[in-house]
Coordinates of C-alpha atoms and ligand atoms in Angstrom, one line a residue:
M1 CA -1.0 -11.6 -2.4
Y2 CA -0.7 -7.9 -3.3
R3 CA -3.2 -5.3 -2.1
D4 CA -4.8 -3.2 -4.7
K5 CA -5.6 -0.2 -2.5
P6 CA -2.9 2.1 -1.1
M7 CA -2.1 2.7 2.5
Q8 CA -3.3 -0.6 3.9
S9 CA -0.3 -1.2 6.2
P10 CA -1.6 -1.3 9.8
P11 CA -1.7 2.3 11.2
I12 CA 1.1 3.3 13.5
E13 CA 1.3 6.0 16.2
I14 CA 2.9 9.2 14.8
D15 CA 4.0 11.7 17.4
T16 CA 3.0 15.1 15.9
R17 CA 4.2 17.1 18.9
Y18 CA 7.7 17.5 17.4
P19 CA 8.7 18.4 13.8
A20 CA 10.5 15.9 11.6
L21 CA 13.4 16.8 9.2
V22 CA 13.4 15.5 5.7
T23 CA 16.7 16.2 3.8
G24 CA 16.5 16.4 0.0
A25 CA 12.8 17.1 0.1
T26 CA 12.7 17.9 -3.7
G27 CA 13.6 14.3 -4.4
Y28 CA 11.3 11.6 -5.8
I29 CA 11.1 9.4 -2.7
A30 CA 11.3 12.4 -0.3
G31 CA 8.2 13.9 -2.0
W32 CA 6.0 10.9 -1.1
L33 CA 7.5 10.8 2.4
V34 CA 6.8 14.5 3.0
K35 CA 3.2 13.9 1.7
Q36 CA 2.7 11.0 4.2
L37 CA 4.1 12.9 7.1
L38 CA 2.0 16.0 6.3
A39 CA -1.1 13.8 5.9
A40 CA -0.4 12.5 9.4
G41 CA -0.3 16.0 10.8
V42 CA 3.5 16.3 11.3
T43 CA 5.3 19.6 11.0
V44 CA 7.9 18.9 8.3
H45 CA 11.2 20.8 8.2
A46 CA 12.0 20.2 4.5
T47 CA 15.6 21.0 3.4
V48 CA 16.1 21.9 -0.3
R49 CA 19.1 23.3 -2.1
D50 CA 17.1 26.3 -3.5
P51 CA 13.9 27.2 -1.7
D52 CA 13.2 29.9 -4.3
N53 CA 13.1 27.5 -7.2
I54 CA 9.3 27.2 -7.5
E55 CA 9.5 24.6 -10.2
K56 CA 11.2 22.3 -7.7
V57 CA 9.4 23.2 -4.4
G58 CA 5.9 24.2 -5.7
H59 CA 4.4 20.8 -5.2
L60 CA 5.8 20.7 -1.6
I61 CA 4.2 24.1 -0.8
D62 CA 0.9 22.9 -2.3
L63 CA 1.0 19.7 -0.2
G64 CA 1.6 21.8 2.9
D65 CA -1.3 24.0 2.1
S66 CA -3.7 21.1 1.6
S67 CA -2.6 18.8 4.5
P68 CA -3.2 18.7 8.2
G69 CA 0.5 19.1 8.8
T70 CA 2.7 22.1 8.3
L71 CA 5.6 22.5 5.8
R72 CA 8.6 24.7 6.6
L73 CA 11.3 25.0 3.9
F74 CA 15.0 25.4 4.8
Q75 CA 18.0 25.9 2.5
A76 CA 20.7 23.3 3.0
D77 CA 23.5 21.7 1.0
L78 CA 25.1 18.3 1.8
L79 CA 28.6 19.7 1.3
Q80 CA 28.2 22.8 3.5
E81 CA 29.3 22.1 7.1
G82 CA 26.6 22.9 9.7
S83 CA 24.1 23.5 6.9
Y84 CA 21.4 21.3 8.6
D85 CA 21.6 22.8 12.1
D86 CA 18.8 25.4 11.7
A87 CA 16.4 23.0 10.0
M88 CA 17.0 20.3 12.6
S89 CA 16.2 22.5 15.6
D90 CA 13.4 20.9 17.8
C91 CA 13.1 17.8 15.5
Q92 CA 12.6 14.4 17.0
V93 CA 13.0 12.3 13.8
V94 CA 15.5 13.0 11.0
F95 CA 14.9 11.4 7.6
H96 CA 18.1 11.7 5.6
T97 CA 17.2 10.9 2.0
A98 CA 19.4 13.4 0.1
S99 CA 22.1 11.8 -2.0
P100 CA 22.7 11.9 -5.7
F101 CA 21.1 9.0 -7.6
T102 CA 21.9 9.2 -11.3
L103 CA 23.1 6.7 -13.9
T104 CA 25.3 9.4 -15.5
H105 CA 28.1 11.4 -13.9
S106 CA 31.4 13.0 -15.1
D107 CA 33.5 12.7 -11.9
A108 CA 32.4 9.8 -9.6
Q109 CA 34.3 11.2 -6.6
R110 CA 32.9 14.7 -6.9
D111 CA 29.5 13.9 -8.2
L112 CA 28.6 10.8 -6.2
I113 CA 30.9 9.8 -3.4
D114 CA 31.5 13.2 -1.8
P115 CA 27.9 14.3 -1.4
A116 CA 26.8 10.9 -0.2
L117 CA 29.6 10.3 2.3
E118 CA 30.5 13.9 3.4
G119 CA 26.7 14.7 3.3
T120 CA 25.9 11.9 5.7
R121 CA 28.6 12.8 8.0
N122 CA 27.5 16.5 7.9
V123 CA 23.8 15.6 8.6
L124 CA 24.8 13.3 11.5
A125 CA 27.1 15.9 12.9
S126 CA 24.1 18.1 13.2
V127 CA 22.1 15.3 14.8
N128 CA 24.9 15.0 17.4
R129 CA 24.5 18.7 18.1
C130 CA 20.7 18.6 18.3
P131 CA 19.5 17.2 21.7
T132 CA 15.9 16.7 20.6
V133 CA 16.7 14.1 17.9
T134 CA 16.1 10.5 19.1
R135 CA 15.7 8.6 15.8
V136 CA 17.5 8.9 12.5
V137 CA 16.3 7.1 9.3
V138 CA 18.9 7.0 6.5
T139 CA 17.8 6.2 2.9
S140 CA 20.4 3.6 1.9
S141 CA 20.0 1.1 -0.9
V142 CA 20.3 -2.6 -1.7
A143 CA 23.4 -1.3 -3.5
A144 CA 25.0 -1.1 -0.1
I145 CA 24.3 -4.8 0.3
Y146 CA 25.4 -6.3 -3.0
H147 CA 27.6 -5.4 -6.0
D148 CA 26.2 -7.8 -8.7
N149 CA 23.8 -10.7 -8.8
H150 CA 26.7 -13.2 -8.3
D151 CA 26.7 -11.9 -4.7
C152 CA 23.4 -13.8 -4.2
D153 CA 25.2 -17.0 -4.9
K154 CA 27.7 -16.2 -2.2
A155 CA 25.1 -15.3 0.4
P156 CA 23.9 -18.0 2.8
G157 CA 21.1 -19.9 1.1
G158 CA 21.6 -17.8 -2.1
V159 CA 19.5 -15.0 -0.6
L160 CA 20.8 -11.5 0.3
T161 CA 19.9 -10.3 3.8
E162 CA 20.7 -7.3 5.9
A163 CA 23.8 -9.1 7.2
Q164 CA 25.6 -8.6 3.8
W165 CA 27.6 -5.6 2.7
N166 CA 28.7 -4.7 -0.8
T167 CA 32.4 -5.4 -1.1
G168 CA 32.8 -5.3 -4.9
S169 CA 31.9 -1.8 -6.0
T170 CA 34.8 0.7 -6.7
L171 CA 35.2 4.2 -8.0
D172 CA 35.5 2.7 -11.6
N173 CA 32.9 0.0 -11.2
L174 CA 29.4 1.0 -10.0
P175 CA 30.5 4.1 -8.0
Y176 CA 26.9 4.9 -7.1
A177 CA 26.8 1.6 -5.2
L178 CA 30.1 2.5 -3.6
S179 CA 28.7 5.9 -2.5
K180 CA 25.7 4.2 -0.8
T181 CA 28.0 1.6 0.9
L182 CA 30.4 4.2 2.2
A183 CA 27.6 6.6 3.4
E184 CA 25.7 3.8 5.2
K185 CA 28.9 2.5 6.9
A186 CA 29.7 6.1 8.0
A187 CA 26.2 6.4 9.4
W188 CA 26.5 3.2 11.4
A189 CA 29.9 4.2 12.8
L190 CA 28.5 7.5 14.0
A191 CA 25.3 5.8 15.4
D192 CA 27.4 3.3 17.3
A193 CA 29.6 6.0 18.9
Q194 CA 26.7 7.4 21.0
D195 CA 23.4 6.3 22.6
R196 CA 21.0 9.2 22.4
W197 CA 19.6 8.5 19.0
S198 CA 19.0 5.2 17.2
L199 CA 19.5 4.5 13.6
A200 CA 17.4 2.6 11.1
T201 CA 18.3 2.4 7.4
I202 CA 15.9 1.7 4.6
N203 CA 17.6 -0.2 1.8
P204 CA 15.2 0.0 -1.2
A205 CA 15.7 -1.9 -4.5
L206 CA 14.6 -0.1 -7.7
V207 CA 11.9 2.4 -6.7
V208 CA 9.1 2.8 -9.2
G209 CA 5.9 4.8 -9.5
P210 CA 4.9 8.3 -10.5
G211 CA 6.6 11.3 -9.1
L212 CA 4.8 14.1 -7.3
A213 CA 6.4 16.8 -9.5
P214 CA 7.4 17.2 -13.1
G215 CA 11.1 17.3 -14.0
Q216 CA 12.1 14.3 -11.9
T217 CA 15.9 13.7 -11.8
S218 CA 16.0 10.4 -9.9
G219 CA 17.9 7.5 -11.6
S220 CA 14.5 5.6 -11.4
F221 CA 13.3 7.8 -14.3
E222 CA 16.6 7.5 -16.2
F223 CA 16.2 3.7 -15.9
L224 CA 12.6 3.7 -17.3
T225 CA 13.8 6.0 -20.2
L226 CA 16.5 3.5 -21.0
L227 CA 14.0 0.7 -21.0
T228 CA 11.6 2.4 -23.3
D229 CA 13.8 4.3 -25.8
G230 CA 15.0 1.3 -27.8
S231 CA 18.3 0.9 -26.1
F232 CA 17.4 -2.8 -25.4
R233 CA 15.4 -3.3 -28.6
D234 CA 17.8 -6.1 -29.6
G235 CA 17.5 -7.9 -26.4
A236 CA 17.4 -7.1 -22.7
P237 CA 20.4 -8.2 -20.6
H238 CA 19.3 -10.6 -17.9
L239 CA 19.1 -7.9 -15.3
D240 CA 17.1 -9.4 -12.5
L241 CA 16.2 -6.8 -10.0
G242 CA 14.0 -6.1 -7.0
A243 CA 11.3 -3.5 -7.5
V244 CA 9.2 -1.5 -5.0
D245 CA 6.4 1.1 -5.2
V246 CA 7.6 4.5 -4.2
R247 CA 4.7 4.8 -1.7
D248 CA 5.8 1.6 0.1
V249 CA 9.3 3.2 0.3
A250 CA 7.8 6.3 1.9
D251 CA 5.7 4.0 4.2
A252 CA 8.8 2.1 5.3
H253 CA 10.6 5.3 6.1
C254 CA 7.6 6.6 8.2
R255 CA 7.4 3.4 10.1
A256 CA 11.1 3.3 10.7
G257 CA 10.9 6.9 12.0
Y258 CA 8.1 6.4 14.5
L259 CA 8.0 2.7 15.6
K260 CA 9.8 2.6 18.9
T261 CA 11.2 -0.9 18.1
A262 CA 12.6 0.0 14.7
K263 CA 16.4 -0.5 14.5
G264 CA 18.9 -1.7 12.0
R265 CA 18.8 -2.2 8.3
Y266 CA 15.6 -3.0 6.3
I267 CA 15.7 -4.4 2.8
N268 CA 12.8 -2.7 1.1
Y269 CA 11.3 -4.3 -2.1
A270 CA 8.2 -6.1 -3.1
T271 CA 9.1 -8.5 -5.9
T272 CA 11.8 -9.5 -8.3
L273 CA 11.4 -8.6 -12.0
T274 CA 13.5 -9.0 -15.1
L275 CA 13.7 -6.2 -17.7
Y276 CA 11.8 -8.5 -19.9
D277 CA 9.0 -8.9 -17.3
I278 CA 8.7 -5.1 -17.2
A279 CA 8.6 -4.9 -21.0
E280 CA 6.0 -7.7 -21.2
A281 CA 3.7 -5.8 -18.8
L282 CA 4.2 -2.5 -20.7
H283 CA 3.8 -3.8 -24.2
P284 CA 0.0 -4.3 -24.4
L285 CA -0.6 -0.8 -23.0
F286 CA 2.1 1.0 -25.0
P287 CA 2.5 -1.1 -28.1
S288 CA 4.5 1.4 -30.2
L289 CA 7.2 1.9 -27.6
P290 CA 10.5 0.2 -28.7
L291 CA 10.6 -2.1 -25.7
P292 CA 12.9 -5.1 -25.3
E293 CA 11.5 -8.0 -27.3
Y294 CA 13.3 -11.0 -26.2
R295 CA 15.4 -12.2 -23.3
A296 CA 19.1 -12.0 -24.4
H297 CA 20.3 -14.7 -22.1
E298 CA 19.8 -16.1 -18.6
G299 CA 21.9 -14.9 -15.7
P300 CA 22.2 -15.2 -12.0
R301 CA 18.9 -14.6 -10.2
W302 CA 18.5 -11.7 -7.7
R303 CA 17.1 -13.0 -4.4
A304 CA 16.8 -10.9 -1.2
D305 CA 14.9 -11.3 2.0
N306 CA 12.4 -8.5 2.7
R307 CA 10.9 -10.2 5.8
R308 CA 12.3 -7.6 8.4
S309 CA 10.4 -4.8 6.6
I310 CA 7.2 -6.9 6.7
D311 CA 7.4 -8.5 10.1
D312 CA 9.1 -5.7 12.1
L313 CA 8.0 -2.5 10.2
G314 CA 4.6 -3.9 9.1
V315 CA 5.0 -2.8 5.4
N316 CA 2.2 -4.3 3.3
Y317 CA 3.7 -4.3 -0.2
R318 CA 1.8 -3.4 -3.3
D319 CA 2.5 -5.0 -6.7
P320 CA 5.0 -2.6 -8.2
V321 CA 3.9 -3.4 -11.8
P322 CA 0.9 -1.0 -11.9
A323 CA 3.2 1.7 -10.5
I324 CA 5.6 1.1 -13.4
V325 CA 2.7 1.6 -15.8
D326 CA 1.6 4.8 -14.1
M327 CA 5.2 6.0 -14.1
V328 CA 5.6 5.4 -17.9
Q329 CA 2.2 7.1 -18.5
Q330 CA 3.4 10.1 -16.5
M331 CA 6.7 10.3 -18.4
I332 CA 4.8 10.1 -21.7
D333 CA 2.4 12.9 -20.6
N334 CA 5.4 15.0 -19.5
G335 CA 7.2 14.4 -22.8
D336 CA 10.0 12.6 -21.1
I337 CA 9.3 9.4 -23.1
K338 CA 8.6 9.9 -26.8
V339 CA 6.0 7.5 -28.3
P340 CA 6.8 6.8 -31.9
A341 CA 3.7 7.4 -34.2
S342 CA 3.6 3.8 -35.3
K343 CA 5.6 0.7 -34.8
Ligands
LIG401 P1 16.3 12.1 -6.5 O1 14.9 12.5 -6.8 O2 17.3 12.5 -7.4 O3 16.6 12.8 -5.0 C1 17.9 13.1 -4.6 C2 17.8 14.3 -3.7 O4 19.1 14.5 -3.2 C3 17.3 15.5 -4.4 O5 16.4 16.2 -3.5 C4 18.6 16.4 -4.5 O6 18.4 17.8 -4.4 C5 19.3 15.9 -3.3 N1 20.8 16.3 -3.4 C6 21.7 15.8 -4.3 N2 22.8 16.4 -4.1 C7 22.7 17.3 -3.0 C8 23.5 18.2 -2.3 N3 24.8 18.4 -2.7 N4 23.0 18.9 -1.3 C9 21.7 18.8 -1.0 N5 20.8 17.9 -1.6 C10 21.3 17.2 -2.6 O7 16.5 10.6 -6.2 P2 15.6 9.5 -5.3 O8 15.5 8.3 -6.1 O9 14.5 10.2 -4.6 O10 16.7 9.2 -4.2 C11 16.6 9.5 -2.8 C12 17.4 8.6 -2.0 O11 17.0 7.3 -2.2 C13 18.9 8.6 -2.4 O12 19.6 8.5 -1.2 C14 19.1 7.4 -3.2 O13 20.4 6.9 -3.1 C15 18.1 6.4 -2.5 N6 17.6 5.3 -3.3 C16 16.9 5.5 -4.5 C17 16.5 4.4 -5.2 C18 15.6 4.5 -6.4 O14 15.4 3.5 -7.1 N7 15.1 5.7 -6.8 C19 16.8 3.1 -4.7 C20 17.5 2.9 -3.6 C21 17.9 4.0 -2.9 P3 18.1 18.6 -5.8 O15 16.6 18.4 -6.1 O16 18.4 20.0 -5.3 O17 19.0 18.1 -6.8

């Protein structure tokens, strides 16, 4: 069912006459998106918080130097009004990926909600001022669709679709999911208030696979650390989740940016895995890692419909398990996961 070679989704026409904006270009997902756009010959206006931080932008500069496309770095911050105006100039497609994704925070309103919500409003206010933009792709999340796995039971047929919205998350209970829900709703309200540009949202489940730069901050890496550092040694909770290779997330963004017919929300994941499934796949390759060793208990299954992303966008999903293996290997090589000498 899965393809073993990358980039086998049917090719699409990418208009390279106009630049495309990628917000949060230092990010994990954004890195792969910038790579795909540059490989297609696009001029990428990449916004970052600190263009002088070579540790964070060096890989983007290298990609620009080695690709048919052109990279231009711009400074921008989600919380600074008008910050994206310069970078957006002449752009046809805007990919808004920037938003904090972390499992740890000290002040949910300040650290998660404000940058996600005010940042989305800020970027889309720039879109409304920039006459060349015709398509906006916002990186949302399945977290904007459901709060916990019990929501699957409430969905028609027990399967989550793009018709559902997360109604359960609060500032105290899964504030990251609340941040994604509020930001995506704000994006739709602004899109619906005009007719010059159209909006597509990509709603990925857990994104996995290696990053393009060392020092990744995405919650995806925090999650893999938690799974491999012994936290679940005494049993993994039945956390049934969707997983998707980061390259298929970038692919979905590209397609949503350039396919004329793309519109609306796209659930973006390849397959459902439990923490134990992931541990089982990792164990033979990394036998001394303190991985979860048994299923603690059964819980509600996570089921979501990814057909719009396959039928309408043409995403041809890879098996995400090899990507998890590569990601763990990369984290070990970088010293982010410590392998005990012996079990
Ligand atoms: P990431 O690597 O942490 O990327 C987040 C990006 O947001 C970074 O480039 C970061 O910039 C930028 N950012 C944060 N606060 C900012 C601010 N105030 N101003 C400007 N930029 C700011 O995480 P990721 O996993 O790639 O996430 C990218 C998007 O995908 C997010 O919208 C996230 O919600 C969504 N998503 C991720 C997953 C997943 O499993 N990874 C799943 C579903 C959806 P700095 O580098 O300067 O900090």
